[in-house]
Amino acid sequence: KQEVTQIPAALSVPEGENLVLNCSFTDSAIYNLQWFRQDPGKGLTSLLLIQSSQREQTSGRLNASLDKSSGRSTLYIAASQPGDSATYLCAVEDNQGGKLIFGQGTELSVKP
Amino acid sequence: DTGVSQNPRHKITKRGQNVTFRCDPISEHNRLYWYRQTLGQGPEFLTYFQNEAQLEKSRLLSDRFSAERPKGSFSTLEIQRTEQGDSAMYLCASSLGGRGNTEAFFGQGTRLTVV
């Protein structure tokens, strides 16, 4: 059974810092991995999708990497801003039918 | 297209009542998913549709829950005889379908509170 874990559960940093969020999964037979952002009480906003054949994806200040063999992904946020404060979720698309299996999220707070 | 739309955004109901939620996916998307999220947790898969066919249901989906997607367009999720443990955010997502390389887009969710 696929399990997804995110570390740390919460993170507080001063504005301007670069930071890394971690995601690990137990079964390397995934089709893709997706990072999402969730603001309090809201739905999920897709940030980056990494296909199983890819090693990384970049969008603006965000860079996500994927190492399938070790079951790990990282989300790198450069020059963090208070507006980046949110919960970040990673999810893997399972190899059985396309549903996403989520980690518990990392709650990020960027202080001005 | 404005993305995935869910209605209502909030629902407060008394224990034992039935509730129904609606999801309108992105128009060209074949796949539609329902997830449930409780406070401090990641979303958990409930069920999904490929067009009008319901292809998978989680064991979390008890017999009090039923989902439909008539004509492969919008979907409804009904909970009968609600219990306090049903209180959660119910999220709908859609994707183009096929396996492996399609991005899922989520709606804003329906927050259910059972009192």
Coordinates of C-alpha atoms in Angstrom, one line a residue:
Chain A
K1 CA 0.0 0.0 0.0
Q2 CA 1.4 3.4 -1.0
E3 CA 2.1 5.8 1.8
V4 CA 3.2 9.4 1.4
T5 CA 5.0 11.3 4.2
Q6 CA 5.9 15.0 4.3
I7 CA 8.5 16.5 6.6
P8 CA 8.4 18.9 8.3
A9 CA 4.8 19.2 9.4
A10 CA 5.2 22.9 9.9
L11 CA 7.9 25.4 9.1
S12 CA 8.4 29.1 9.9
V13 CA 11.0 31.2 8.1
P14 CA 11.8 34.9 7.7
E15 CA 11.0 36.5 4.4
G16 CA 13.7 36.1 1.8
E17 CA 14.9 32.7 2.8
N18 CA 15.3 29.8 0.5
L19 CA 13.6 26.6 1.8
V20 CA 13.1 23.0 1.0
L21 CA 10.0 20.9 1.6
N22 CA 10.3 17.1 1.6
C23 CA 8.0 14.4 0.4
S24 CA 8.7 10.6 0.5
F25 CA 6.7 7.7 -0.8
T26 CA 7.0 4.0 -0.1
D27 CA 6.2 2.5 -3.6
S28 CA 8.4 3.7 -6.4
A29 CA 5.9 2.5 -9.0
I30 CA 4.2 5.8 -9.5
Y31 CA 3.0 7.5 -12.7
N32 CA 3.6 11.1 -11.5
L33 CA 4.0 13.3 -8.5
Q34 CA 2.1 16.6 -8.1
W35 CA 2.7 19.4 -5.6
F36 CA -0.2 21.5 -4.5
R37 CA -0.8 24.6 -2.4
Q38 CA -3.8 25.0 -0.1
D39 CA -4.8 28.2 1.6
P40 CA -6.9 27.9 4.8
G41 CA -10.4 26.8 4.1
K42 CA -9.8 26.6 0.4
G43 CA -9.3 24.0 -2.3
L44 CA -6.0 22.9 -3.8
T45 CA -4.0 24.8 -6.4
S46 CA -1.7 22.8 -8.6
L47 CA 1.9 24.0 -8.5
L48 CA 4.0 21.5 -10.4
L49 CA 3.5 18.1 -12.0
I50 CA 6.5 15.8 -12.4
Q51 CA 6.0 12.9 -14.7
S52 CA 7.6 9.6 -13.7
S53 CA 10.2 9.9 -16.5
Q54 CA 11.3 13.4 -15.4
R55 CA 13.7 14.5 -12.7
E56 CA 12.5 18.0 -12.1
Q57 CA 10.1 20.8 -13.0
T58 CA 10.4 24.5 -12.5
S59 CA 7.9 27.3 -12.3
G60 CA 9.0 30.8 -11.3
R61 CA 10.5 30.6 -7.8
L62 CA 9.5 26.9 -7.4
N63 CA 11.6 23.9 -8.3
A64 CA 10.4 20.3 -7.7
S65 CA 12.7 17.3 -8.0
L66 CA 11.8 13.6 -8.2
D67 CA 14.0 10.6 -7.4
K68 CA 11.7 7.6 -8.0
S69 CA 14.3 5.0 -7.0
S70 CA 14.7 6.4 -3.5
G71 CA 11.0 7.4 -3.2
R72 CA 11.7 11.1 -2.6
S73 CA 10.7 14.5 -3.9
T74 CA 11.6 18.0 -2.8
L75 CA 10.0 21.3 -3.4
Y76 CA 12.4 24.2 -3.4
I77 CA 11.1 27.7 -2.9
A78 CA 13.5 30.5 -3.6
A79 CA 13.4 34.0 -1.9
S80 CA 10.3 33.2 0.1
Q81 CA 7.6 35.9 0.5
P82 CA 4.8 36.2 3.1
G83 CA 2.3 35.4 0.3
D84 CA 3.9 31.9 0.1
S85 CA 2.4 31.1 3.5
A86 CA 0.1 28.2 3.0
T87 CA 0.0 24.4 3.4
Y88 CA 1.9 22.5 0.7
L89 CA 0.8 19.0 -0.2
C90 CA 2.5 16.4 -2.3
A91 CA 0.6 13.6 -4.0
V92 CA 1.5 10.6 -6.1
E93 CA -0.6 9.2 -8.8
D94 CA -0.9 5.5 -8.1
N95 CA -0.3 2.8 -10.7
Q96 CA -3.8 1.2 -10.2
G97 CA -6.1 3.7 -11.7
G98 CA -5.1 7.3 -11.4
K99 CA -6.2 8.4 -8.0
L100 CA -3.9 10.6 -6.0
I101 CA -2.4 9.6 -2.7
F102 CA -1.6 12.6 -0.5
G103 CA 0.8 13.4 2.3
Q104 CA -0.4 15.2 5.3
G105 CA 1.1 18.5 4.2
T106 CA 3.7 21.0 5.4
E107 CA 2.3 24.2 6.9
L108 CA 4.6 27.1 5.8
S109 CA 4.6 30.4 7.5
V110 CA 6.8 33.2 6.0
K111 CA 7.3 36.1 8.4
P112 CA 7.8 39.6 7.1
Chain B
D1 CA -13.7 27.9 -18.5
T2 CA -13.5 29.0 -14.9
G3 CA -12.1 25.7 -13.5
V4 CA -13.7 23.1 -11.3
S5 CA -16.8 24.4 -9.6
Q6 CA -18.4 23.0 -6.4
N7 CA -21.7 23.9 -4.7
P8 CA -22.5 24.6 -2.1
R9 CA -19.4 26.0 -0.5
H10 CA -20.7 25.4 3.0
K11 CA -23.4 23.1 4.4
I12 CA -24.5 22.8 8.0
T13 CA -26.9 19.9 8.6
K14 CA -28.4 18.1 11.5
R15 CA -27.4 14.6 12.2
G16 CA -29.6 12.1 10.4
Q17 CA -30.4 14.4 7.4
N18 CA -29.4 13.7 3.8
V19 CA -27.1 16.1 1.9
T20 CA -26.1 16.4 -1.7
F21 CA -23.1 18.2 -3.2
R22 CA -22.5 19.1 -6.8
C23 CA -19.3 19.3 -8.8
D24 CA -18.9 20.7 -12.3
P25 CA -15.5 19.7 -13.8
I26 CA -13.5 21.5 -16.4
S27 CA -15.5 20.9 -19.6
E28 CA -13.1 18.8 -21.6
H29 CA -12.0 16.6 -18.7
N30 CA -13.0 12.9 -18.7
R31 CA -12.1 12.0 -15.2
L32 CA -13.7 13.3 -12.1
Y33 CA -12.6 12.5 -8.5
W34 CA -14.1 13.0 -5.1
Y35 CA -11.8 13.3 -2.0
R36 CA -12.5 14.0 1.7
Q37 CA -10.2 16.1 3.9
T38 CA -10.4 16.5 7.6
L39 CA -8.5 19.2 9.6
G40 CA -4.8 18.8 9.5
Q41 CA -4.8 15.9 7.1
G42 CA -4.2 15.5 3.4
P43 CA -7.2 14.6 1.2
E44 CA -8.3 11.0 1.1
F45 CA -9.6 9.4 -2.1
L46 CA -13.3 8.5 -2.1
T47 CA -14.3 7.6 -5.7
Y48 CA -13.7 8.5 -9.4
F49 CA -15.4 8.5 -12.7
Q50 CA -14.2 8.0 -16.3
N51 CA -16.9 9.8 -18.2
E52 CA -20.2 8.4 -16.7
A53 CA -18.6 5.1 -15.4
Q54 CA -17.7 4.9 -11.7
L55 CA -14.4 3.0 -11.9
E56 CA -13.2 2.8 -8.3
K57 CA -14.7 3.3 -4.8
S58 CA -12.6 3.6 -1.6
R59 CA -13.5 1.5 1.4
L60 CA -14.1 4.9 3.1
L61 CA -17.2 5.2 1.0
S62 CA -19.7 3.5 3.2
D63 CA -23.2 2.5 1.9
R64 CA -24.5 5.8 3.1
F65 CA -22.5 7.5 0.4
S66 CA -23.4 7.5 -3.3
A67 CA -22.0 9.3 -6.2
E68 CA -23.3 9.8 -9.7
R69 CA -22.1 11.4 -12.9
P70 CA -25.0 11.3 -15.4
K71 CA -24.0 11.8 -19.0
G72 CA -20.4 12.2 -18.0
S73 CA -20.7 15.8 -17.1
F74 CA -21.4 17.1 -13.6
S75 CA -21.3 14.8 -10.6
T76 CA -23.2 14.6 -7.3
L77 CA -22.2 13.1 -4.0
E78 CA -25.0 12.3 -1.6
I79 CA -24.6 11.4 2.0
Q80 CA -27.6 9.8 3.6
R81 CA -28.3 9.8 7.4
T82 CA -25.4 12.0 8.1
E83 CA -23.2 11.4 11.2
Q84 CA -20.9 13.8 13.0
G85 CA -18.0 11.9 11.7
D86 CA -19.0 13.0 8.2
S87 CA -18.0 16.6 9.0
A88 CA -15.1 17.4 6.6
M89 CA -14.2 19.3 3.4
Y90 CA -15.3 17.4 0.3
L91 CA -13.1 18.1 -2.7
C92 CA -13.8 17.4 -6.3
A93 CA -11.1 17.3 -8.9
S94 CA -11.0 16.6 -12.7
S95 CA -8.3 15.7 -15.2
L96 CA -8.1 14.8 -18.9
G97 CA -7.9 11.1 -18.1
G98 CA -5.6 8.4 -19.1
R99 CA -3.0 7.2 -16.8
G100 CA 0.2 8.7 -15.7
N101 CA 0.7 12.2 -17.0
T102 CA -2.4 14.2 -16.4
E103 CA -2.6 17.1 -14.0
A104 CA -5.5 17.1 -11.5
F105 CA -7.4 20.4 -10.9
F106 CA -9.4 20.9 -7.8
G107 CA -12.4 22.9 -6.9
Q108 CA -12.8 25.1 -3.8
G109 CA -14.5 22.3 -1.9
T110 CA -17.7 21.9 0.1
R111 CA -17.3 22.3 3.9
L112 CA -19.8 20.0 5.6
T113 CA -20.6 20.5 9.3
V114 CA -22.9 17.9 10.9
V115 CA -24.4 19.1 14.2

